[in-house]
DNA sequence: CCAGATTTCTTTAGGGTTCAAGTAATTGGC
DNA sequence: GCCAATTACTTGAACCCTAAAGAAATCTGG
C-alpha cells in the first residue's frame, strides 16, 4: 500500500508537525486580529485593549465585581488588575469601594461616564469584528465555534493534568 | 415561514453577536494555550516565550537574519526586537554582527550553545503541543487549519482596507 | 555629485504582564 | 477566644510591548 510506506517515510515514530502548525496558525490569527483591534481602539478612542476588556467585564454586571473576579474572568494576574484598576479609577471610568462585608475586598463598577463611553466603543467594536470575520459564512462560524470549544476542552484537560 | 419570523425576532437589523462570541472564544483558546506553554517553558527551562519564539525563528536559518526580518516574522515592533536581542546576546544564546554590505543592518544567529539549547527545548515543546491538542482528531486538525486560514485571509483583507 | 527620501536600528516614555513576597482581613479548628 | 491557614489585594523587580522620535547609512533623481 503506497500511502502506508509514504506515511512511514515522512512521519517517523511520533510526528506532531500538524499540531505545531495548527498552534502557530491559531496564534497568528489571534495576534493579527488582536493587533488590529488594538490599533483601532487606540486610533479611534485612545484607549488600550486591556482597559477595554476590563470595562467589558464590568458592563455585564450593574452591581460591580471584585478584583479577584476580574482577574479570573480576564485570565490575568492579580497584580496586573491592581494596576489597571488604578489607572481606570484615575481616568474616571470606574469607581472602587471597599466591601462592607469583607474589608479585604474591593468592589469596582463602571461610573456613569465610563458606561456611556464603553457603550459607544462597544458599538463600533462590534462592527470591526463583523468586518474582520466578514468572509466567513454562518456555517464556517458555527464550525469554528465547535472546533474551538473542543480545543479549549482539550487544552484545559492538559493544563489540569500538569498542575495536578 | 417560521424560521424567517424567528430570525427577524431574535437578530435585529444587524446583529453580530455570533462573530463576537467567535472572537472571544478564539482569544480564550489562544490565551489558555499560550499561558500553558509559557508556564512550562519557565518551569522546565527558565526561559520566556518571546525568547523561545525568537530562537525558533533563528533555528530555521543557518546564516542568520536581520532584526527587521525577525520583527516582521514575529509581528512585533522593531524596538521590541532590539531589547530581546540584547538580552539573548547577553545570555550567550545568539550572536550579532553588523552586515558588511550595509552597515545599518545587524545580522543575528544562534550560537552553537544557543542552538543546542533550543533544540532541547523544541523537542519537549512539540510534545506539550501534541498533548494540549490531544483530543482533536486528525480531521478536526485539518478542518481547523482550513477555517483558520480563511479567517486569517479575512482579517488581513480587513486590516488592509483600513490602512489603505 | 548631492540633497531629499527611505530604510534600519535604537532610544524614550508609558503601559501591560508575570511571579514572588508581603500585608491585612477572615475563617476554621480546637 | 486564639492561633494557624487561607484569601484578597498590593508591591517590587524584571521583562515584554508599542508608538513616536531620532540617528546613521543607503538610495535616488536630477
Short mmCIF file of C-alpha atoms (C1' of nucleotides) in Angstrom, two decimals:
data_model
loop_
_atom_site.label_atom_id
_atom_site.label_comp_id
_atom_site.label_asym_id
_atom_site.label_seq_id
_atom_site.Cartn_x
_atom_site.Cartn_y
_atom_site.Cartn_z
CA UNK A 1 0.00 0.00 0.00
CA UNK A 2 1.59 3.19 -1.19
CA UNK A 3 0.08 5.53 1.39
CA UNK A 4 1.45 3.42 4.21
CA UNK A 5 5.06 3.45 3.03
CA UNK A 6 4.81 7.15 2.36
CA UNK A 7 3.46 7.76 5.83
CA UNK A 8 6.27 5.75 7.36
CA UNK A 9 8.83 7.64 5.31
CA UNK A 10 7.71 11.17 6.13
CA UNK A 11 6.29 10.98 9.61
CA UNK A 12 8.57 8.92 11.78
CA UNK A 13 7.70 7.35 15.18
CA UNK A 14 5.87 10.31 16.70
CA UNK A 15 5.43 13.28 14.49
CA UNK A 16 3.42 16.22 15.73
CA UNK A 17 4.19 18.68 12.97
CA UNK A 18 0.50 19.14 12.16
CA UNK A 19 -0.34 20.12 15.70
CA UNK A 20 2.57 22.56 15.78
CA UNK A 21 1.40 24.10 12.53
CA UNK A 22 -2.11 24.35 13.89
CA UNK A 23 -0.85 26.08 17.02
CA UNK A 24 1.20 28.56 15.01
CA UNK A 25 -1.73 29.33 12.78
CA UNK A 26 -4.04 29.82 15.75
CA UNK A 27 -1.50 32.15 17.29
CA UNK A 28 -1.01 34.09 14.08
CA UNK A 29 -4.74 34.58 13.62
CA UNK A 30 -5.25 35.81 17.15
CA UNK A 31 -2.20 38.09 17.09
CA UNK A 32 -3.33 39.56 13.79
CA UNK A 33 -6.86 40.28 14.96
CA UNK A 34 -5.77 41.45 18.39
CA UNK A 35 -3.31 43.89 16.82
CA UNK A 36 -5.99 45.18 14.51
CA UNK A 37 -8.47 45.74 17.33
CA UNK A 38 -5.74 47.33 19.44
CA UNK A 39 -4.85 49.77 16.65
CA UNK A 40 -8.43 50.75 16.04
CA UNK A 41 -9.16 51.27 19.74
CA UNK A 42 -6.13 53.48 20.04
CA UNK A 43 -6.81 55.40 16.86
CA UNK A 44 -10.50 55.91 17.42
CA UNK A 45 -10.81 56.18 21.19
CA UNK A 46 -7.28 56.47 22.54
CA UNK A 47 -7.85 53.51 24.81
CA UNK A 48 -5.84 50.32 25.30
CA UNK A 49 -7.19 46.82 24.78
CA UNK A 50 -6.78 45.75 28.44
CA UNK A 51 -8.74 48.79 29.60
CA UNK A 52 -11.48 48.00 27.07
CA UNK A 53 -11.57 44.37 28.16
CA UNK A 54 -11.87 45.29 31.81
CA UNK A 55 -14.71 47.69 31.05
CA UNK A 56 -16.42 44.98 29.00
CA UNK A 57 -16.38 42.70 32.04
CA UNK A 58 -17.88 45.42 34.21
CA UNK A 59 -20.56 46.34 31.68
CA UNK A 60 -22.13 42.92 32.19
CA UNK A 61 -22.68 43.41 35.93
CA UNK A 62 -24.55 46.51 37.16
CA UNK A 63 -23.52 45.96 40.77
CA UNK A 64 -19.83 45.59 40.06
CA UNK A 65 -17.39 42.82 40.79
CA UNK A 66 -14.35 42.17 42.94
CA UNK A 67 -10.79 42.40 41.69
CA UNK A 68 -10.41 38.63 42.02
CA UNK A 69 -13.44 38.09 39.82
CA UNK A 70 -11.97 40.36 37.19
CA UNK A 71 -8.65 38.59 37.46
CA UNK A 72 -10.26 35.18 36.86
CA UNK A 73 -12.51 36.40 34.06
CA UNK A 74 -9.69 38.11 32.21
CA UNK A 75 -7.22 35.34 32.92
CA UNK A 76 -4.56 37.74 34.15
CA UNK A 77 -2.69 38.03 37.44
CA UNK A 78 -3.97 39.90 40.48
CA UNK A 79 -1.12 42.37 40.41
CA UNK A 80 -1.97 43.22 36.86
CA UNK A 81 -5.56 44.02 37.75
CA UNK A 82 -4.45 46.28 40.60
CA UNK A 83 -2.54 48.49 38.19
CA UNK A 84 -5.23 48.51 35.51
CA UNK A 85 -7.92 49.45 38.01
CA UNK A 86 -5.77 52.20 39.43
CA UNK A 87 -5.46 53.85 36.03
CA UNK A 88 -9.17 53.45 35.22
CA UNK A 89 -10.17 54.97 38.54
CA UNK A 90 -7.76 57.79 37.85
CA UNK A 91 -9.36 58.47 34.46
CA UNK A 92 -12.85 58.40 35.98
CA UNK A 93 -14.12 55.36 34.07
CA UNK A 94 -14.61 53.16 37.09
CA UNK A 95 -15.39 53.53 40.72
CA UNK A 96 -13.97 51.47 43.59
CA UNK A 97 -15.12 50.87 47.13
CA UNK A 98 -14.23 48.51 49.93
CA UNK A 99 -16.81 45.84 50.66
CA UNK A 100 -18.71 46.26 53.91
CA UNK A 101 -18.92 42.54 54.48
CA UNK A 102 -15.23 41.85 53.94
CA UNK A 103 -12.76 44.66 54.20
CA UNK A 104 -10.14 42.83 52.13
CA UNK A 105 -12.44 43.02 49.12
CA UNK A 106 -12.54 45.87 46.64
CA UNK A 107 -15.68 46.17 44.50
CA UNK A 108 -15.36 48.08 41.24
CA UNK A 109 -18.09 49.37 38.93
CA UNK A 110 -18.34 51.46 35.79
CA UNK A 111 -19.15 55.09 36.51
CA UNK A 112 -21.97 56.68 34.56
CA UNK A 113 -19.46 58.33 32.25
CA UNK A 114 -17.47 55.10 32.00
CA UNK A 115 -20.52 53.12 30.97
CA UNK A 116 -21.56 55.66 28.34
CA UNK A 117 -18.02 55.73 26.95
CA UNK A 118 -17.83 51.94 26.88
CA UNK A 119 -21.17 51.54 25.11
CA UNK A 120 -20.01 53.89 22.40
CA UNK A 121 -16.79 51.95 21.93
CA UNK A 122 -18.51 48.57 22.07
CA UNK A 123 -20.91 49.51 19.27
CA UNK A 124 -18.05 50.27 16.90
CA UNK A 125 -16.02 47.34 18.14
CA UNK A 126 -18.84 45.02 17.11
CA UNK A 127 -18.71 46.36 13.56
CA UNK A 128 -14.95 45.91 13.38
CA UNK A 129 -15.22 42.29 14.46
CA UNK A 130 -18.00 41.67 11.96
CA UNK A 131 -15.80 43.11 9.24
CA UNK A 132 -12.70 41.18 10.31
CA UNK A 133 -14.61 37.88 10.20
CA UNK A 134 -16.63 39.06 7.20
CA UNK A 135 -15.54 36.39 4.75
CA UNK A 136 -16.68 33.53 6.96
CA UNK A 137 -20.09 32.03 6.24
CA UNK A 138 -22.53 31.35 9.10
CA UNK A 139 -21.62 27.70 8.70
CA UNK A 140 -17.90 28.48 8.99
CA UNK A 141 -18.62 30.40 12.19
CA UNK A 142 -20.61 27.53 13.69
CA UNK A 143 -17.96 25.02 12.75
CA UNK A 144 -15.16 27.14 14.18
CA UNK A 145 -17.12 27.61 17.41
CA UNK A 146 -17.48 23.87 17.72
CA UNK A 147 -13.85 23.06 17.00
CA UNK A 148 -12.54 25.80 19.27
CA UNK A 149 -14.78 24.57 22.08
CA UNK A 150 -13.24 21.14 21.63
CA UNK A 151 -9.76 22.66 21.54
CA UNK A 152 -10.43 24.59 24.72
CA UNK A 153 -11.59 21.43 26.46
CA UNK A 154 -8.50 19.56 25.33
CA UNK A 155 -6.18 22.35 26.49
CA UNK A 156 -7.87 22.63 29.85
CA UNK A 157 -7.57 18.91 30.40
CA UNK A 158 -3.87 19.05 29.55
CA UNK A 159 -3.29 22.03 31.86
CA UNK A 160 -5.15 20.35 34.68
CA UNK A 161 -3.14 17.15 34.28
CA UNK A 162 0.11 19.10 34.56
CA UNK A 163 -0.90 21.10 37.62
CA UNK A 164 -2.33 18.08 39.40
CA UNK B 1 -42.18 30.57 7.24
CA UNK B 2 -41.34 30.08 10.87
CA UNK B 3 -37.57 30.40 10.56
CA UNK B 4 -37.92 33.78 8.96
CA UNK B 5 -40.05 35.32 11.68
CA UNK B 6 -37.80 33.81 14.28
CA UNK B 7 -34.78 35.25 12.60
CA UNK B 8 -36.38 38.67 12.48
CA UNK B 9 -37.36 38.41 16.12
CA UNK B 10 -34.01 37.42 17.57
CA UNK B 11 -31.45 39.06 15.35
CA UNK B 12 -32.50 42.59 14.68
CA UNK B 13 -31.18 44.82 11.84
CA UNK B 14 -27.51 43.97 12.16
CA UNK B 15 -26.59 41.53 14.80
CA UNK B 16 -23.01 40.33 15.03
CA UNK B 17 -23.21 38.51 18.33
CA UNK B 18 -22.01 35.26 16.77
CA UNK B 19 -18.88 36.85 15.42
CA UNK B 20 -18.18 38.47 18.79
CA UNK B 21 -18.61 35.14 20.51
CA UNK B 22 -16.31 33.51 17.99
CA UNK B 23 -13.66 36.16 18.57
CA UNK B 24 -13.88 35.76 22.34
CA UNK B 25 -13.60 32.01 22.05
CA UNK B 26 -10.62 32.28 19.72
CA UNK B 27 -8.96 34.64 22.17
CA UNK B 28 -9.70 32.42 25.15
CA UNK B 29 -8.26 29.38 23.43
CA UNK B 30 -5.07 31.16 22.45
CA UNK B 31 -4.63 32.81 25.85
CA UNK B 32 -5.14 29.48 27.57
CA UNK B 33 -2.63 27.62 25.44
CA UNK B 34 -0.13 30.47 25.41
CA UNK B 35 -0.25 30.65 29.20
CA UNK B 36 0.25 26.93 29.45
CA UNK B 37 3.27 26.97 27.12
CA UNK B 38 4.67 30.00 28.93
CA UNK B 39 4.39 28.24 32.30
CA UNK B 40 6.04 25.08 31.07
CA UNK B 41 8.90 26.97 29.40
CA UNK B 42 9.53 28.87 32.59
CA UNK B 43 9.24 25.84 34.83
CA UNK B 44 11.30 23.49 32.72
CA UNK B 45 13.88 25.78 31.11
CA UNK B 46 13.57 29.13 32.85
CA UNK B 47 13.05 30.86 29.53
CA UNK B 48 10.35 33.28 28.38
CA UNK B 49 8.06 32.70 25.42
CA UNK B 50 9.35 35.67 23.38
CA UNK B 51 12.93 34.41 23.75
CA UNK B 52 11.83 30.94 22.66
CA UNK B 53 9.97 32.36 19.69
CA UNK B 54 12.93 34.41 18.57
CA UNK B 55 15.23 31.40 18.81
CA UNK B 56 12.68 29.36 16.84
CA UNK B 57 12.90 31.89 14.02
CA UNK B 58 16.68 31.73 14.02
CA UNK B 59 16.78 27.94 14.12
CA UNK B 60 15.26 27.86 10.64
CA UNK B 61 18.05 29.88 9.04
CA UNK B 62 21.69 28.75 9.48
CA UNK B 63 23.10 32.03 8.17
CA UNK B 64 21.06 34.25 10.44
CA UNK B 65 18.63 37.04 9.74
CA UNK B 66 18.34 40.78 10.19
CA UNK B 67 16.46 42.43 13.02
CA UNK B 68 13.84 43.68 10.57
CA UNK B 69 13.23 40.15 9.33
CA UNK B 70 12.73 38.96 12.89
CA UNK B 71 10.41 41.87 13.56
CA UNK B 72 8.23 41.03 10.56
CA UNK B 73 8.21 37.30 11.24
CA UNK B 74 7.29 37.70 14.89
CA UNK B 75 4.82 40.52 14.19
CA UNK B 76 6.33 42.73 16.88
CA UNK B 77 7.84 46.21 16.78
CA UNK B 78 11.46 46.97 15.95
CA UNK B 79 12.16 48.44 19.33
CA UNK B 80 10.92 45.29 20.95
CA UNK B 81 13.34 43.16 18.94
CA UNK B 82 16.25 45.41 19.89
CA UNK B 83 15.67 44.68 23.57
CA UNK B 84 15.04 40.96 23.14
CA UNK B 85 18.19 40.54 21.07
CA UNK B 86 20.23 42.45 23.61
CA UNK B 87 19.21 40.04 26.36
CA UNK B 88 19.79 36.95 24.23
CA UNK B 89 23.26 38.14 23.22
CA UNK B 90 23.96 38.82 26.88
CA UNK B 91 22.99 35.25 27.83
CA UNK B 92 25.12 33.81 25.02
CA UNK B 93 22.28 32.26 23.03
CA UNK B 94 22.72 34.40 19.97
CA UNK B 95 25.46 36.23 18.18
CA UNK B 96 25.21 39.58 16.40
CA UNK B 97 27.31 41.28 13.79
CA UNK B 98 27.00 44.28 11.52
CA UNK B 99 26.48 43.47 7.86
CA UNK B 100 29.46 44.22 5.60
CA UNK B 101 27.22 45.19 2.71
CA UNK B 102 25.03 47.60 4.66
CA UNK B 103 26.26 48.99 7.92
CA UNK B 104 22.75 49.80 9.14
CA UNK B 105 21.93 46.11 9.22
CA UNK B 106 22.52 43.80 12.18
CA UNK B 107 22.60 40.07 11.42
CA UNK B 108 21.89 37.71 14.29
CA UNK B 109 22.42 33.94 14.52
CA UNK B 110 22.09 31.23 17.12
CA UNK B 111 25.39 30.39 18.77
CA UNK B 112 26.38 26.74 18.99
CA UNK B 113 25.22 26.64 22.60
CA UNK B 114 22.06 28.54 21.74
CA UNK B 115 21.14 26.10 19.01
CA UNK B 116 21.74 23.08 21.23
CA UNK B 117 19.66 24.62 23.99
CA UNK B 118 16.86 25.49 21.58
CA UNK B 119 16.73 22.01 20.06
CA UNK B 120 16.33 20.53 23.52
CA UNK B 121 13.50 22.90 24.34
CA UNK B 122 11.81 22.47 20.97
CA UNK B 123 11.68 18.69 21.35
CA UNK B 124 9.76 18.97 24.60
CA UNK B 125 7.67 21.83 23.31
CA UNK B 126 6.45 19.61 20.50
CA UNK B 127 5.21 17.04 22.99
CA UNK B 128 3.39 19.68 25.03
CA UNK B 129 1.58 20.95 21.97
CA UNK B 130 0.66 17.42 20.94
CA UNK B 131 -0.75 16.86 24.41
CA UNK B 132 -2.63 20.16 24.51
CA UNK B 133 -4.32 19.40 21.18
CA UNK B 134 -4.55 15.71 22.08
CA UNK B 135 -8.33 15.38 21.95
CA UNK B 136 -8.60 16.64 18.39
CA UNK B 137 -8.85 14.05 15.65
CA UNK B 138 -6.71 14.39 12.51
CA UNK B 139 -9.89 15.50 10.77
CA UNK B 140 -10.51 18.19 13.40
CA UNK B 141 -6.97 19.43 12.88
CA UNK B 142 -7.36 19.62 9.12
CA UNK B 143 -10.69 21.38 9.41
CA UNK B 144 -9.35 23.91 11.92
CA UNK B 145 -6.37 24.59 9.69
CA UNK B 146 -8.68 25.30 6.80
CA UNK B 147 -11.03 27.56 8.75
CA UNK B 148 -8.20 29.47 10.41
CA UNK B 149 -6.57 30.03 7.04
CA UNK B 150 -9.83 31.50 5.84
CA UNK B 151 -10.09 33.61 8.98
CA UNK B 152 -6.55 34.90 8.53
CA UNK B 153 -7.33 35.88 4.97
CA UNK B 154 -10.46 37.69 6.03
CA UNK B 155 -8.66 39.55 8.81
CA UNK B 156 -5.79 40.56 6.54
CA UNK B 157 -8.21 41.91 3.97
CA UNK B 158 -9.98 43.94 6.65
CA UNK B 159 -6.71 45.30 8.03
CA UNK B 160 -5.50 46.22 4.58
CA UNK B 161 -8.74 48.04 3.79
CA UNK B 162 -8.40 50.13 6.95
CA UNK B 163 -4.75 51.08 6.40
CA UNK B 164 -5.25 51.89 2.74
"C1'" DC C 1 27.87 64.81 -7.11
"C1'" DC C 2 24.42 65.84 -3.73
"C1'" DA C 3 20.11 66.89 -1.29
"C1'" DG C 4 15.92 64.65 -0.08
"C1'" DA C 5 13.62 60.39 0.76
"C1'" DT C 6 13.92 55.87 2.60
"C1'" DT C 7 15.49 52.16 5.39
"C1'" DT C 8 17.45 50.03 9.67
"C1'" DC C 9 18.03 50.23 14.00
"C1'" DT C 10 17.98 52.49 18.79
"C1'" DT C 11 16.00 55.25 22.33
"C1'" DT C 12 12.42 57.01 25.29
"C1'" DA C 13 8.06 57.30 27.62
"C1'" DG C 14 4.22 54.93 29.02
"C1'" DG C 15 1.80 50.91 29.63
"C1'" DG C 16 1.00 45.92 30.38
"C1'" DT C 17 2.38 41.40 32.38
"C1'" DT C 18 4.16 37.87 35.44
"C1'" DC C 19 5.87 35.91 39.69
"C1'" DA C 20 7.12 36.12 44.29
"C1'" DA C 21 6.94 38.18 48.55
"C1'" DG C 22 4.41 40.90 51.72
"C1'" DT C 23 0.24 42.93 54.30
"C1'" DA C 24 -4.28 42.87 56.08
"C1'" DA C 25 -8.65 40.60 56.98
"C1'" DT C 26 -11.28 36.48 57.59
"C1'" DT C 27 -12.21 31.67 58.62
"C1'" DG C 28 -11.97 27.37 60.99
"C1'" DG C 29 -10.41 24.02 64.29
"C1'" DC C 30 -9.55 23.37 68.87
"C1'" DG D 1 -11.17 33.01 72.39
"C1'" DC D 2 -6.99 32.09 69.91
"C1'" DC D 3 -3.79 30.72 66.53
"C1'" DA D 4 -2.90 28.72 62.00
"C1'" DA D 5 -4.32 28.60 57.42
"C1'" DT D 6 -6.46 30.86 53.81
"C1'" DT D 7 -8.00 34.68 50.99
"C1'" DA D 8 -7.80 39.41 48.76
"C1'" DC D 9 -5.13 42.56 47.44
"C1'" DT D 10 -0.61 45.34 46.84
"C1'" DT D 11 4.22 45.93 45.93
"C1'" DG D 12 8.66 45.35 43.56
"C1'" DA D 13 11.75 43.58 40.16
"C1'" DA D 14 12.24 42.10 35.70
"C1'" DC D 15 10.64 41.69 31.37
"C1'" DC D 16 7.64 42.47 27.24
"C1'" DC D 17 5.47 45.69 24.08
"C1'" DT D 18 4.12 49.82 21.35
"C1'" DA D 19 4.34 54.27 19.22
"C1'" DA D 20 6.95 58.07 18.14
"C1'" DA D 21 11.07 60.42 17.54
"C1'" DG D 22 15.81 60.29 16.38
"C1'" DA D 23 20.48 58.76 14.37
"C1'" DA D 24 23.06 56.70 10.86
"C1'" DA D 25 23.58 54.60 6.38
"C1'" DT D 26 21.93 53.98 1.85
"C1'" DC D 27 19.44 55.03 -2.31
"C1'" DT D 28 17.63 58.04 -5.97
"C1'" DG D 29 16.59 61.61 -9.18
"C1'" DG D 30 18.35 65.39 -11.09
#
